[in-house]
Tab-separated table of C-alpha atoms in Angstrom:
chain	number	residue	atom	x	y	z
J	223	MET	CA	0.000	0.000	0.000
J	224	ARG	CA	1.430	3.366	-1.078
J	225	PHE	CA	0.609	6.486	0.908
J	226	PRO	CA	-0.030	9.779	-0.890
J	227	ALA	CA	3.166	11.710	-1.467
J	228	ARG	CA	1.859	14.733	0.441
J	229	LEU	CA	1.048	12.606	3.501
J	230	THR	CA	4.438	10.935	3.412
J	231	ALA	CA	6.255	14.250	3.004
J	232	GLY	CA	4.240	15.796	5.830
J	233	ALA	CA	4.989	12.909	8.174
J	234	ARG	CA	8.698	13.115	7.336
J	235	LEU	CA	8.610	16.866	7.931
J	236	SER	CA	6.993	16.280	11.327
J	237	VAL	CA	9.760	13.896	12.354
J	238	GLY	CA	12.412	16.242	10.984
J	239	LEU	CA	11.016	19.290	12.789
J	240	LEU	CA	10.345	17.626	16.119
J	241	THR	CA	13.209	15.153	16.509
J	242	VAL	CA	16.866	14.578	15.674
J	243	VAL	CA	15.957	11.599	13.475
J	244	PRO	CA	17.390	12.204	9.976
J	245	VAL	CA	14.658	12.184	7.340
J	246	GLY	CA	16.503	13.593	4.344
J	247	ALA	CA	15.630	16.742	2.447
J	248	VAL	CA	11.970	17.748	2.743
J	249	ARG	CA	10.541	20.940	1.274
J	250	ALA	CA	8.657	22.790	4.001
J	251	GLU	CA	5.460	23.976	2.308
J	252	ARG	CA	2.241	24.982	4.014
J	253	ASP	CA	0.192	21.976	2.916
J	254	GLN	CA	2.935	19.658	4.147
J	255	ALA	CA	3.276	21.753	7.300
J	256	GLY	CA	-0.379	21.124	8.129
J	257	THR	CA	0.137	17.383	7.817
J	258	ALA	CA	3.287	17.643	9.925
J	259	ILE	CA	1.413	19.416	12.714
J	260	ARG	CA	-1.405	16.870	12.673
J	261	CYS	CA	1.211	14.125	13.036
J	262	ALA	CA	2.924	15.827	15.989
J	263	PRO	CA	1.172	13.796	18.734
J	264	LEU	CA	2.127	10.563	16.955
J	265	VAL	CA	5.746	11.683	16.812
J	266	GLY	CA	5.516	12.514	20.508
J	267	ALA	CA	4.137	9.069	21.290
J	268	GLY	CA	7.048	7.482	19.453
J	269	LEU	CA	9.550	9.623	21.332
J	270	GLY	CA	7.944	8.800	24.661
J	271	ALA	CA	7.873	5.094	23.921
J	272	GLY	CA	11.553	5.165	22.956
J	273	VAL	CA	12.523	7.001	26.133
J	274	GLY	CA	10.356	4.604	28.126
J	275	LEU	CA	12.171	1.630	26.600
J	276	ALA	CA	15.496	3.171	27.578
J	277	ALA	CA	14.226	3.730	31.122
J	278	TRP	CA	13.007	0.134	31.252
J	279	GLY	CA	16.446	-1.075	30.197
J	280	LEU	CA	18.182	1.030	32.827
J	281	GLY	CA	15.808	-0.318	35.444
J	282	GLU	CA	16.651	-3.877	34.452
J	283	LEU	CA	20.329	-3.017	34.934
J	284	GLY	CA	19.607	-1.879	38.488
J	285	THR	CA	19.992	1.859	37.951
J	286	SER	CA	18.290	3.931	40.632
J	287	THR	CA	14.963	5.501	39.746
J	288	LEU	CA	16.329	8.992	40.380
J	289	ILE	CA	19.182	8.545	37.909
J	290	THR	CA	16.856	6.868	35.428
J	291	GLY	CA	14.373	9.726	35.695
J	292	ILE	CA	17.121	12.280	35.043
J	293	VAL	CA	18.367	10.268	32.058
J	294	ALA	CA	14.824	10.037	30.689
J	295	VAL	CA	14.360	13.816	30.781
J	296	ALA	CA	17.809	14.304	29.264
J	297	LEU	CA	16.893	11.926	26.444
J	298	PHE	CA	13.712	13.874	25.718
J	299	ALA	CA	15.816	17.032	25.443
J	300	ALA	CA	18.491	15.403	23.314
J	301	LEU	CA	16.043	13.728	20.928
J	302	THR	CA	14.315	17.055	20.310
J	303	ARG	CA	17.561	19.077	19.993
J	304	GLY	CA	16.485	20.990	23.096
J	305	LEU	CA	14.257	23.120	20.853
J	306	HIS	CA	11.211	22.903	23.106
J	307	LEU	CA	13.218	23.948	26.151
J	308	ASP	CA	14.717	26.791	24.131
J	309	GLY	CA	11.212	27.861	23.139
J	310	LEU	CA	10.124	27.740	26.773
J	311	ALA	CA	13.054	29.943	27.794
J	312	ASP	CA	12.501	32.475	25.006
J	313	THR	CA	8.766	32.651	25.726
J	314	ALA	CA	9.416	33.169	29.446
J	315	ASP	CA	11.849	35.968	28.658
J	316	GLY	CA	9.354	37.595	26.310
J	317	LEU	CA	6.510	37.401	28.802
J	318	GLY	CA	8.707	38.659	31.609
J	319	SER	CA	10.098	41.596	29.664
J	320	ARG	CA	6.975	43.742	30.209
J	321	LYS	CA	7.560	45.260	26.770
J	322	ASP	CA	5.005	45.837	24.029
J	323	PRO	CA	4.446	42.975	21.557
J	324	GLU	CA	7.151	44.160	19.174
J	325	GLY	CA	9.666	44.595	21.978
J	326	ALA	CA	8.791	41.258	23.549
J	327	LEU	CA	9.228	39.480	20.217
J	328	ALA	CA	12.634	41.136	19.850
J	329	VAL	CA	13.625	39.809	23.275
J	330	MET	CA	12.519	36.328	22.253
J	331	LYS	CA	14.536	36.473	19.047
J	332	ALA	CA	17.747	37.517	20.810
J	333	SER	CA	20.431	34.834	21.019
J	334	ASP	CA	20.979	35.145	24.759
J	335	ILE	CA	18.777	33.759	27.545
J	336	GLY	CA	17.600	36.000	30.363
J	337	PRO	CA	16.820	35.167	34.000
J	338	PHE	CA	13.210	34.222	33.301
J	339	GLY	CA	14.359	31.800	30.643
J	340	VAL	CA	16.967	30.198	32.875
J	341	LEU	CA	14.508	29.758	35.714
J	342	SER	CA	11.816	28.320	33.443
J	343	ILE	CA	14.180	25.655	32.113
J	344	LEU	CA	15.507	24.897	35.585
J	345	PHE	CA	12.119	24.426	37.210
J	346	ALA	CA	10.643	22.508	34.270
J	347	ALA	CA	13.599	20.115	34.214
J	348	LEU	CA	13.531	19.610	37.990
J	349	LEU	CA	9.798	18.937	38.031
J	350	GLN	CA	10.022	16.537	35.103
J	351	CYS	CA	12.961	14.657	36.618
J	352	GLY	CA	11.219	14.334	39.964
J	353	ALA	CA	7.949	13.234	38.414
J	354	ALA	CA	9.645	10.732	36.112
J	355	ALA	CA	11.610	9.235	39.014
J	356	THR	CA	8.425	8.953	41.085
J	357	LEU	CA	6.593	7.174	38.277
J	358	LEU	CA	9.472	4.751	37.801
J	359	ALA	CA	9.627	4.014	41.527
J	360	ARG	CA	5.917	3.336	41.795
J	361	GLY	CA	5.318	0.569	39.286
J	362	PRO	CA	7.012	-2.007	37.042
J	363	ASP	CA	9.679	-0.545	34.757
J	364	HIS	CA	7.844	-1.526	31.562
J	365	HIS	CA	4.927	0.746	32.517
J	366	ALA	CA	7.224	3.681	31.708
J	367	VAL	CA	6.857	2.925	27.994
J	368	ALA	CA	3.117	3.610	28.032
J	369	LEU	CA	3.218	6.464	30.556
J	370	PHE	CA	6.015	8.380	28.831
J	371	ALA	CA	4.344	7.837	25.459
J	372	LEU	CA	1.078	9.221	26.845
J	373	ALA	CA	2.760	12.274	28.378
J	374	ALA	CA	4.792	13.072	25.263
J	375	ALA	CA	1.846	12.648	22.899
J	376	THR	CA	-0.386	14.816	25.107
J	377	ALA	CA	2.315	17.500	25.222
J	378	ARG	CA	2.097	17.933	21.453
J	379	ILE	CA	-1.678	18.222	21.179
J	380	PRO	CA	-1.537	21.938	22.147
J	381	VAL	CA	0.743	22.438	19.140
J	382	VAL	CA	-2.097	21.256	16.911
J	383	TRP	CA	-4.491	23.632	18.680
J	384	ALA	CA	-2.059	26.544	18.362
J	385	CYS	CA	-1.806	26.031	14.594
J	386	ARG	CA	-5.550	26.065	13.992
J	387	ALA	CA	-7.189	28.396	11.524
J	388	GLY	CA	-8.029	31.766	13.042
J	389	LEU	CA	-5.019	32.033	15.351
J	390	PRO	CA	-2.461	34.341	13.710
J	391	ALA	CA	1.282	34.071	13.762
J	392	ALA	CA	2.956	36.877	15.677
J	393	ARG	CA	5.631	37.278	12.997
J	394	PRO	CA	5.374	37.249	9.189
J	395	ASP	CA	8.245	34.783	8.987
J	396	GLY	CA	9.653	31.853	10.915
J	397	LEU	CA	8.130	28.560	11.997
J	398	GLY	CA	4.982	30.177	13.372
J	399	ALA	CA	4.188	31.755	10.005
J	400	LEU	CA	4.818	28.453	8.227
J	401	VAL	CA	2.532	26.303	10.374
J	402	GLY	CA	0.017	28.872	11.667
J	403	GLY	CA	-3.539	28.313	10.491
J	404	THR	CA	-2.721	25.043	8.719
J	405	VAL	CA	-5.057	22.773	10.695
J	406	SER	CA	-8.659	22.882	11.860
J	407	GLY	CA	-9.853	23.093	15.434
J	408	ALA	CA	-11.527	19.730	14.870
J	409	ALA	CA	-8.123	18.060	14.489
J	410	ALA	CA	-7.075	19.206	17.951
J	411	ALA	CA	-10.439	18.140	19.399
J	412	VAL	CA	-10.048	14.661	17.912
J	413	TRP	CA	-6.557	14.349	19.338
J	414	ALA	CA	-7.693	15.557	22.765
J	415	GLY	CA	-10.579	13.077	22.838
J	416	THR	CA	-8.296	10.262	21.721
J	417	ALA	CA	-5.716	11.132	24.394
J	418	LEU	CA	-8.348	11.105	27.146
J	419	TRP	CA	-9.649	7.721	25.990
J	420	VAL	CA	-6.158	6.218	25.715
J	421	ALA	CA	-5.254	7.727	29.099
J	422	ALA	CA	-8.100	5.851	30.736
J	423	LEU	CA	-6.907	2.572	29.215
J	424	ILE	CA	-3.294	3.164	30.221
J	425	GLY	CA	-4.375	4.199	33.702
J	426	LEU	CA	-6.281	0.944	34.096
J	427	TRP	CA	-3.326	-1.106	32.826
J	428	THR	CA	-0.812	0.607	35.092
J	429	ASP	CA	-1.123	1.455	38.779
J	430	VAL	CA	-1.786	5.127	37.965
J	431	GLY	CA	-5.523	4.593	37.698
J	432	ALA	CA	-7.918	5.706	34.986
J	433	ALA	CA	-9.134	8.797	36.845
J	434	ARG	CA	-5.667	10.174	37.554
J	435	ALA	CA	-4.494	9.509	34.003
J	436	VAL	CA	-7.494	11.293	32.513
J	437	ILE	CA	-7.075	14.207	34.927
J	438	ALA	CA	-3.378	14.422	34.029
J	439	VAL	CA	-4.171	14.725	30.326
J	440	GLY	CA	-6.951	17.209	30.966
J	441	LEU	CA	-4.881	19.459	33.225
J	442	ALA	CA	-1.904	19.327	30.863
J	443	LEU	CA	-4.083	20.507	27.982
J	444	LEU	CA	-5.743	23.192	30.101
J	445	ALA	CA	-2.407	24.561	31.316
J	446	ALA	CA	-1.010	24.724	27.805
J	447	GLY	CA	-4.244	26.267	26.527
J	448	ALA	CA	-4.076	28.984	29.171
J	449	LEU	CA	-0.465	29.745	28.243
J	450	LEU	CA	-1.373	29.911	24.549
J	451	GLU	CA	-4.194	32.378	25.206
J	452	HIS	CA	-1.884	34.544	27.322
J	453	CYS	CA	0.751	34.522	24.581
J	454	ARG	CA	-1.862	35.391	21.957
J	455	ARG	CA	-2.885	38.460	23.939
J	456	ARG	CA	0.675	39.385	24.864
J	457	PHE	CA	2.427	38.859	21.522
J	458	GLY	CA	-0.462	39.210	19.080
J	459	GLY	CA	-0.246	35.573	18.024
J	460	MET	CA	1.902	32.507	18.313
J	461	THR	CA	5.504	31.795	17.312
J	462	GLY	CA	7.726	28.750	17.059
J	463	ASP	CA	9.023	29.555	20.532
J	464	VAL	CA	5.482	29.533	21.887
J	465	LEU	CA	4.950	26.076	20.377
J	466	GLY	CA	7.988	24.804	22.284
J	467	ALA	CA	6.741	26.409	25.487
J	468	LEU	CA	3.383	24.679	25.060
J	469	VAL	CA	5.076	21.296	24.717
J	470	GLU	CA	7.200	21.733	27.839
J	471	THR	CA	4.307	23.137	29.881
J	472	ALA	CA	1.971	20.294	29.006
J	473	MET	CA	4.746	17.720	29.505
J	474	THR	CA	5.602	19.056	32.936
J	475	VAL	CA	2.011	19.248	34.147
J	476	GLY	CA	1.178	15.831	32.712
J	477	LEU	CA	4.111	14.069	34.350
J	478	VAL	CA	3.598	15.798	37.699
J	479	VAL	CA	-0.087	14.860	37.883
J	480	LEU	CA	0.605	11.295	36.739
J	481	SER	CA	3.150	10.951	39.552
J	482	THR	CA	0.873	12.213	42.343
J	483	THR	CA	-0.498	9.750	44.852
């Protein structure tokens, strides 16, 4: 069975944009960008499953859950080139600058990282490491495959929502301009509904519980949605940095809630 060339190119573009996996030369056009954004949660699920497998292997070798949790978060950063964390830092600096939209966007585009950016990365990484270690300590190591896949896929659903029609890009160029408005709100709704349903199944299979898993997905999406709305008002739209901030926000909230008792 041969997939349409546009679908294949869009899926390759999604992997190329969101991971370090080499996919060869892909022309980034808006129709392919829309497909790439719709595939983002699937790419996230694959990343999470891969990190979960690595965590499982470390657990089988007797590595402590704290070290394994730190390695898992480091792998997420490495496999995504640290772009999402960079976007989180730039967005935090822009929001904390108290400048008008144009000035805030200039702060975000600067090559250096300010105090808000440093603190945002620090706290996000600490929370994710602690939550990952807690999850690994609570249940069998192989449960990490499903739980990390769920958290990583959920973290990329807000990216689909941010690229829906009607939400402008804050700049006329860059990643935000390429992917902005390329998907429908229905696509994000379908992904959110699917994530909630899958969360319930994973919660039942693991010791997390269906209710906590569903709440984790719901709160992760709500937190990222609130950040997106604040950025829309503050910057006049979304940017590639905002997309990265949404991923890290949803990932952090999702893992923390999954790890609560």
